[in-house]
Amino acid sequence: MRNRLAAVLLLIFILPSYFVAYGQKLVNSPYARFNLGILEPSGSFRSQGMGGTGTAIRDNSNLYYTNPASYSSIDTNSFLFDFGIDYGINILSDGSSRHNSDDINFDHMLLGFPILKGFGMGLGITTYSNGYYSISEAIGEDDPGYDPVTGRYIETHAGSGGITKFFIGSGIRMFKYFSAGVNLNLLFGKLNRTNQFDFTDYYNSYNNNSSENLRISGLNLDYGLQVEIPLKKDYFIIAGASMGSGKKYKTNFEAISYRYSYYGTTDTINWSADDSKSFIPGSIRTGLSFGKKNKFTGAFDYIITKWSESTLSGSEGYLADTRSLRLGVEYIPEKYSNFNFLKRIEYRLGAHMDDNYLLINGEQLKELGVSFGLGLPMRRTFSKANLFFDYTRRSGSGSLMHTENYFSVGASLNLYDFWFEKRRYQ
């Protein structure tokens, strides 16, 4: 038992550090130019297969970290470990042209275990946002943007980096049907953005380059509540709510602009640095689930985040409040079937409708998506492999708003073991 525990703890702290440092997902989205980049979906792959629901779900074999009150459902003597990667494809379209990009990378690593009966803990590391994009355009004599005064030029915009989230929390059953919990979250990361203009017709012209670097780090708390109402014949209803505390994070925003020539001359035009703290709001989540134990679950979540109250450096005028509706169902034909593997599979469907937090020229970006998932049980154990597929469409009606069709496929290994059970025989 000790060897297995040591191995998993090593993975928890070593592997995520590798992926955070070297494994940014290189899926190109021009919308990542703004704010904190593209915000990644929250939740395990079981949650994402059900449209991102989870505020009102309690499961002793999965960790629902979006509501820490759910940790109280972890079985005594059990141990949960979940490691997931996902593959993404983004198809950009502006009505006249298309561009595709894809990549595979780390998504999450989660760990859950009991302290006492009705008292559990969870910790993990997940991706919070992705700031990668790469845009380049060469303007020639036949292009609409060509000006004989400036001549031909190459325009390049690029971004890299992202924000990572580490959390640790606990949940306790305070009364028979009432649980409460809290997560301590650490956000940290760096975003780099560059804009460059190279004039190719005149070698005595100065080319222009401007760049921004944003570093962010800080702690905040998430609080969660769940009320479980058992019904007859193993039916149940669960209501849940969680709230994140808004927090002023330590940030460093640096911007520099300079010009340079083909002959090696470089002049700094402007340099500025801002070390003031940035306020990032917390989210309010409410949810409800209904189902029959080991048979089916239906759930919905409603999420509100007041992003307009944020004071994020470099994002003034680009932030809007968000509202999200998530729906999901899961069905298990016969969980304990001895002879039919297909009947033991967990089948999941979901949908989500979201206001993106990005605001361009007074118009808010919209998202609409559907998802599908499978839980594939392993032989003679409660462990499983979770698979999910999600299609999300980002779009807006403004002339500067292109359409993105984002396809995501994920796989995670969800291990469930009785690691703290005493042996009767040696």
C-alpha positions as MATLAB code, in Angstrom:
seq = 'MRNRLAAVLLLIFILPSYFVAYGQKLVNSPYARFNLGILEPSGSFRSQGMGGTGTAIRDNSNLYYTNPASYSSIDTNSFLFDFGIDYGINILSDGSSRHNSDDINFDHMLLGFPILKGFGMGLGITTYSNGYYSISEAIGEDDPGYDPVTGRYIETHAGSGGITKFFIGSGIRMFKYFSAGVNLNLLFGKLNRTNQFDFTDYYNSYNNNSSENLRISGLNLDYGLQVEIPLKKDYFIIAGASMGSGKKYKTNFEAISYRYSYYGTTDTINWSADDSKSFIPGSIRTGLSFGKKNKFTGAFDYIITKWSESTLSGSEGYLADTRSLRLGVEYIPEKYSNFNFLKRIEYRLGAHMDDNYLLINGEQLKELGVSFGLGLPMRRTFSKANLFFDYTRRSGSGSLMHTENYFSVGASLNLYDFWFEKRRYQ';
ca = [
       0.000    0.000    0.000;
       2.758    2.442    0.915;
       4.551    1.852   -2.392;
       1.396    2.553   -4.388;
       0.666    5.678   -2.367;
       4.203    6.960   -2.840;
       4.036    6.315   -6.597;
       0.787    8.243   -7.007;
       1.988   11.159   -4.876;
       5.113   11.319   -7.040;
       2.921   11.544  -10.138;
       0.764   14.226   -8.498;
       3.670   16.575   -7.933;
       6.159   15.699  -10.711;
       4.155   15.052  -13.872;
       1.927   18.161  -13.681;
       5.008   20.330  -13.221;
       6.391   18.905  -16.454;
       3.178   19.555  -18.385;
       2.776   23.065  -16.953;
       6.339   23.986  -17.897;
       6.577   22.336  -21.326;
       3.156   21.121  -22.387;
       0.991   24.067  -23.407;
      -1.786   23.030  -25.753;
      -0.998   24.589  -29.150;
      -4.581   24.931  -30.398;
      -4.800   28.269  -32.171;
      -7.629   30.625  -31.182;
      -7.393   34.373  -31.926;
      -9.835   34.924  -29.041;
      -6.956   33.920  -26.727;
      -5.478   37.390  -27.446;
      -7.716   38.908  -24.778;
      -8.129   38.781  -20.991;
      -6.693   35.543  -19.517;
      -6.984   33.631  -22.799;
      -9.435   30.804  -23.443;
     -10.897   29.536  -20.156;
     -10.754   25.738  -19.971;
     -13.803   23.665  -18.869;
     -13.879   22.686  -15.187;
     -14.529   19.176  -13.934;
     -13.481   15.577  -14.469;
     -14.229   13.836  -17.771;
     -17.310   12.221  -16.256;
     -18.558   15.754  -15.575;
     -17.606   17.008  -19.047;
     -19.349   14.056  -20.707;
     -22.509   15.258  -18.931;
     -22.245   18.817  -20.247;
     -20.048   20.082  -17.394;
     -22.563   19.403  -14.598;
     -21.418   18.455  -11.103;
     -22.554   21.009   -8.522;
     -25.296   18.658   -7.277;
     -23.687   15.254   -7.921;
     -22.262   12.981   -5.230;
     -20.246    9.938   -6.286;
     -17.873    7.849   -4.217;
     -15.762    6.904   -7.273;
     -15.318   10.375   -8.867;
     -14.050   13.706   -7.560;
     -16.361   16.672   -8.209;
     -14.055   19.506   -7.225;
     -16.391   22.258   -8.464;
     -18.349   21.633   -5.233;
     -16.091   20.559   -2.329;
     -19.116   19.438   -0.285;
     -19.139   16.329   -2.508;
     -15.885   15.111   -0.898;
     -17.931   13.850    2.060;
     -19.282   11.070   -0.193;
     -15.847    9.389   -0.489;
     -16.014    5.911    1.030;
     -14.112    5.057    4.191;
     -10.904    3.091    3.391;
     -11.018    4.098   -0.299;
      -8.637    6.070   -2.478;
      -9.403    7.954   -5.729;
      -6.910    8.890   -8.418;
      -7.810   10.451  -11.781;
      -5.389   11.454  -14.546;
      -6.655   12.842  -17.868;
      -5.365   14.107  -21.213;
      -7.363   15.584  -24.068;
      -6.965   16.214  -27.777;
      -8.413   19.365  -29.319;
      -9.111   20.510  -32.882;
     -10.119   24.099  -33.615;
     -11.544   25.104  -37.016;
     -11.622   28.879  -37.608;
     -13.890   30.421  -40.240;
     -14.475   34.042  -41.253;
     -16.911   33.255  -44.071;
     -14.282   33.184  -46.806;
     -11.407   31.105  -45.427;
     -10.737   28.343  -42.865;
      -7.808   27.453  -40.655;
      -7.315   24.256  -38.610;
      -5.067   23.564  -35.628;
      -4.833   20.661  -33.195;
      -2.822   19.380  -30.244;
      -2.937   16.914  -27.341;
      -1.976   17.651  -23.762;
      -2.470   17.269  -20.019;
      -5.885   18.240  -18.619;
      -6.042   17.275  -14.939;
      -4.717   15.148  -12.110;
      -7.000   14.556   -9.120;
      -6.671   12.751   -5.784;
      -9.347   11.986   -3.178;
      -9.330   10.075    0.108;
     -11.293    9.884    3.381;
     -10.244   11.257    6.753;
     -13.166    9.895    8.753;
     -16.594    8.564    7.865;
     -18.422   11.418    6.156;
     -15.248   13.522    6.024;
     -13.133   13.479    2.854;
     -10.359   15.438    1.174;
      -9.531   16.236   -2.426;
      -6.599   17.841   -4.182;
      -5.447   18.228   -7.743;
      -4.035   20.337  -10.526;
      -5.892   21.444  -13.669;
      -5.496   23.830  -16.591;
      -7.376   27.109  -15.988;
      -6.719   29.030  -19.211;
      -4.753   28.806  -22.447;
      -3.200   31.878  -24.059;
      -1.788   30.369  -27.265;
      -2.511   31.930  -30.661;
      -0.617   32.654  -33.860;
      -1.879   35.026  -36.572;
       0.118   36.165  -39.586;
      -0.842   38.056  -42.749;
       1.253   39.272  -45.663;
      -0.156   42.395  -47.390;
       0.770   42.766  -51.058;
      -0.180   45.049  -53.928;
      -3.337   43.061  -54.714;
      -4.704   43.108  -51.155;
      -7.413   45.579  -49.994;
      -5.210   46.799  -47.132;
      -2.306   47.769  -49.396;
      -1.080   51.386  -49.234;
       1.645   52.603  -51.644;
       3.029   54.845  -48.896;
       3.817   51.923  -46.585;
       4.292   49.321  -49.318;
       4.139   45.615  -48.669;
       4.373   44.410  -45.093;
       3.958   41.316  -42.889;
       1.740   41.541  -39.801;
       2.245   38.949  -37.029;
       0.411   38.441  -33.738;
       1.415   35.627  -31.359;
       0.668   34.544  -27.811;
       1.836   31.842  -25.433;
       1.481   30.732  -21.833;
      -1.500   30.053  -19.640;
      -2.865   29.882  -16.103;
      -2.793   26.750  -13.934;
      -4.983   25.930  -10.939;
      -3.971   23.836   -7.934;
      -6.546   23.088   -5.253;
      -6.826   21.278   -1.935;
     -10.010   21.005    0.075;
     -12.261   19.005    2.360;
     -15.936   18.174    2.691;
     -17.837   16.999    5.749;
     -21.306   15.586    6.319;
     -22.562   17.925    9.035;
     -26.036   16.396    9.385;
     -27.696   13.297    8.012;
     -28.500   14.759    4.596;
     -26.448   17.973    4.642;
     -22.777   18.400    3.634;
     -20.466   21.398    3.425;
     -16.958   21.875    2.067;
     -14.238   24.330    1.150;
     -11.425   24.430   -1.430;
      -8.229   26.454   -1.195;
      -7.209   27.354   -4.765;
      -3.875   28.562   -6.069;
      -3.824   30.281   -9.467;
      -0.464   30.918  -11.106;
       0.945   31.420  -14.567;
       2.216   33.774  -17.237;
       0.834   35.114  -20.532;
       3.036   36.517  -23.312;
       1.697   38.487  -26.308;
       3.565   39.994  -29.267;
       2.493   42.229  -32.168;
       4.974   42.801  -35.003;
       4.930   44.747  -38.312;
       7.716   44.200  -40.838;
       7.815   46.534  -43.878;
       9.334   44.589  -46.764;
       9.421   47.188  -49.554;
      11.701   49.784  -47.957;
      14.880   48.736  -46.184;
      15.347   52.209  -44.730;
      12.013   51.944  -42.839;
      11.698   51.060  -39.206;
       9.774   47.894  -38.323;
       7.612   47.894  -35.194;
       7.286   45.405  -32.344;
       5.208   45.584  -29.167;
       4.840   42.933  -26.483;
       2.947   42.348  -23.239;
       3.782   40.021  -20.363;
       1.315   39.266  -17.564;
       2.254   37.236  -14.506;
      -0.387   36.291  -11.964;
      -0.478   34.346   -8.702;
      -2.668   34.153   -5.615;
      -4.998   32.160   -3.386;
      -8.760   32.130   -3.092;
     -11.481   29.993   -1.489;
     -14.481   28.091   -2.858;
     -17.328   27.151   -0.518;
     -19.867   24.430   -1.229;
     -23.131   23.001    0.137;
     -25.142   19.910   -0.797;
     -28.474   18.559    0.438;
     -29.282   14.952   -0.419;
     -32.871   13.704   -0.173;
     -33.164    9.900   -0.488;
     -36.438    8.605   -1.926;
     -38.027    5.182   -2.101;
     -36.586    2.382   -4.264;
     -33.086    3.954   -4.394;
     -34.253    7.178   -6.057;
     -32.704   10.448   -4.903;
     -32.724   14.229   -5.307;
     -29.652   16.358   -4.600;
     -29.477   20.153   -4.485;
     -26.093   21.865   -4.488;
     -24.516   25.304   -4.495;
     -20.968   26.615   -4.457;
     -19.462   30.086   -4.411;
     -15.962   31.299   -5.115;
     -14.617   34.310   -3.293;
     -13.450   37.173   -5.501;
      -9.792   37.848   -4.966;
      -7.163   40.492   -5.652;
      -4.269   38.537   -7.150;
      -0.653   39.549   -7.262;
       0.102   40.552  -10.850;
       2.928   42.026  -12.844;
       2.027   43.587  -16.200;
       4.856   44.748  -18.429;
       4.459   46.365  -21.879;
       7.250   47.404  -24.222;
       7.267   48.880  -27.745;
      10.313   49.369  -29.925;
      11.309   49.897  -33.525;
      14.192   48.348  -35.424;
      15.728   48.499  -38.880;
      17.325   45.952  -41.190;
      20.688   47.517  -40.380;
      20.549   46.603  -36.676;
      19.368   49.895  -35.206;
      16.885   49.462  -32.322;
      15.051   52.211  -30.417;
      12.707   51.722  -27.471;
       9.534   53.729  -28.009;
       7.701   52.982  -24.789;
       8.095   50.840  -21.689;
       5.745   50.513  -18.731;
       5.251   48.184  -15.774;
       2.353   47.797  -13.372;
       2.614   45.770  -10.164;
      -0.827   46.632   -8.802;
      -3.106   43.745   -7.868;
      -5.841   42.548  -10.228;
      -9.292   41.519   -9.035;
     -10.666   38.244  -10.452;
     -14.269   37.403   -9.474;
     -15.494   34.106   -8.107;
     -18.342   32.102   -9.616;
     -21.728   31.251   -8.127;
     -22.940   27.756   -9.058;
     -26.326   26.216   -8.349;
     -27.407   22.750   -9.384;
     -29.969   20.003   -9.042;
     -29.761   16.290   -9.799;
     -32.295   13.464   -9.784;
     -31.848    9.771  -10.382;
     -31.757    6.196   -9.211;
     -28.654    4.796   -7.540;
     -26.453    2.763   -9.916;
     -28.973    3.264  -12.749;
     -29.348    6.821  -14.032;
     -28.655   10.461  -13.123;
     -29.999   13.659  -14.625;
     -28.463   17.009  -13.653;
     -28.339   20.701  -14.474;
     -26.075   23.548  -13.354;
     -26.484   27.317  -13.610;
     -23.325   29.405  -13.230;
     -22.853   33.180  -12.912;
     -19.536   35.072  -12.894;
     -19.276   38.873  -12.644;
     -16.284   39.324  -14.952;
     -17.207   42.976  -15.552;
     -15.992   43.681  -11.999;
     -12.506   42.423  -12.830;
      -9.578   44.842  -12.888;
      -7.272   42.705  -14.980;
      -4.367   44.713  -16.428;
      -4.480   45.034  -20.208;
      -8.099   43.813  -20.463;
     -10.036   47.011  -19.859;
     -13.157   47.064  -22.028;
     -12.959   43.397  -23.021;
     -14.671   41.749  -20.015;
     -18.350   40.867  -19.661;
     -20.458   39.017  -17.088;
     -21.113   35.357  -17.915;
     -24.068   33.032  -17.434;
     -23.906   29.326  -18.227;
     -26.533   26.583  -18.331;
     -25.342   22.965  -18.274;
     -27.463   19.842  -18.720;
     -26.448   16.192  -18.493;
     -27.685   12.619  -18.111;
     -26.006    9.307  -17.355;
     -27.480    5.827  -17.810;
     -26.107    2.430  -16.709;
     -28.057   -0.560  -18.129;
     -26.880   -3.049  -15.460;
     -23.926   -1.960  -13.346;
     -23.185   -5.367  -11.801;
     -23.818   -7.566  -14.841;
     -21.551  -10.619  -14.745;
     -21.708  -11.589  -18.407;
     -22.382   -8.490  -20.517;
     -19.697   -5.793  -20.595;
     -21.861   -3.396  -22.644;
     -24.466   -3.353  -19.882;
     -21.870   -2.233  -17.340;
     -20.771    0.773  -19.414;
     -21.859    4.226  -18.191;
     -23.419    6.191  -21.082;
     -23.478   10.008  -20.840;
     -24.954   12.903  -22.812;
     -24.793   16.626  -22.166;
     -25.250   20.136  -23.506;
     -24.087   23.594  -22.468;
     -24.963   27.171  -23.380;
     -22.507   29.855  -22.296;
     -21.856   33.568  -22.451;
     -18.142   33.908  -23.048;
     -16.389   36.548  -20.916;
     -14.949   38.258  -24.002;
     -16.514   41.530  -25.183;
     -15.482   43.018  -28.565;
     -16.936   46.326  -29.770;
     -19.789   45.962  -27.304;
     -20.700   42.426  -28.454;
     -20.314   39.378  -26.239;
     -18.992   36.118  -27.651;
     -21.450   33.201  -27.366;
     -20.826   29.471  -26.969;
     -23.057   26.453  -27.583;
     -21.963   22.840  -27.184;
     -22.964   19.189  -26.920;
     -21.063   16.307  -25.338;
     -21.015   12.529  -25.122;
     -19.149   10.289  -22.699;
     -18.483    6.698  -21.683;
     -17.332    5.119  -18.431;
     -15.618    1.814  -19.232;
     -15.376   -0.378  -16.123;
     -12.260   -2.419  -15.451;
     -12.505   -6.074  -14.551;
     -13.031   -6.985  -10.876;
     -12.654   -3.422   -9.627;
     -14.542   -0.140   -9.280;
     -11.892    1.609  -11.401;
     -12.754    2.749  -14.916;
     -11.556    4.592  -17.984;
     -13.576    7.726  -18.759;
     -13.904    8.948  -22.346;
     -15.659   12.076  -23.547;
     -16.283   14.000  -26.751;
     -17.345   17.656  -26.852;
     -18.249   19.968  -29.696;
     -18.390   23.705  -28.914;
     -19.209   26.531  -31.303;
     -17.980   30.052  -30.515;
     -19.502   32.815  -32.596;
     -20.693   36.400  -32.762;
     -22.617   38.496  -35.270;
     -20.191   41.445  -35.459;
     -17.883   42.018  -38.430;
     -14.801   41.388  -36.258;
     -16.175   38.139  -34.798;
     -15.194   34.950  -36.599;
     -16.636   31.497  -35.883;
     -14.762   28.692  -34.147;
     -15.798   25.030  -34.178;
     -13.885   23.332  -31.383;
     -13.791   19.531  -31.056;
     -12.325   17.971  -27.916;
     -11.719   14.287  -27.154;
     -10.480   13.246  -23.713;
      -9.463   10.061  -21.906;
      -8.795    9.625  -18.207;
      -7.822    6.769  -15.938;
     -10.041    6.818  -12.857;
      -8.596    4.493  -10.197;
     -10.598    3.419   -7.151;
      -8.931    1.238   -4.554;
      -9.321    0.152   -0.918;
      -5.876    1.250    0.152;
      -6.523    1.791    3.837;
      -8.223   -1.500    4.609;
      -6.510   -3.653    7.220;
      -5.619   -7.176    6.210;
      -7.120  -10.002    8.226;
      -4.385  -12.417    7.187;
      -0.698  -11.871    6.501;
];
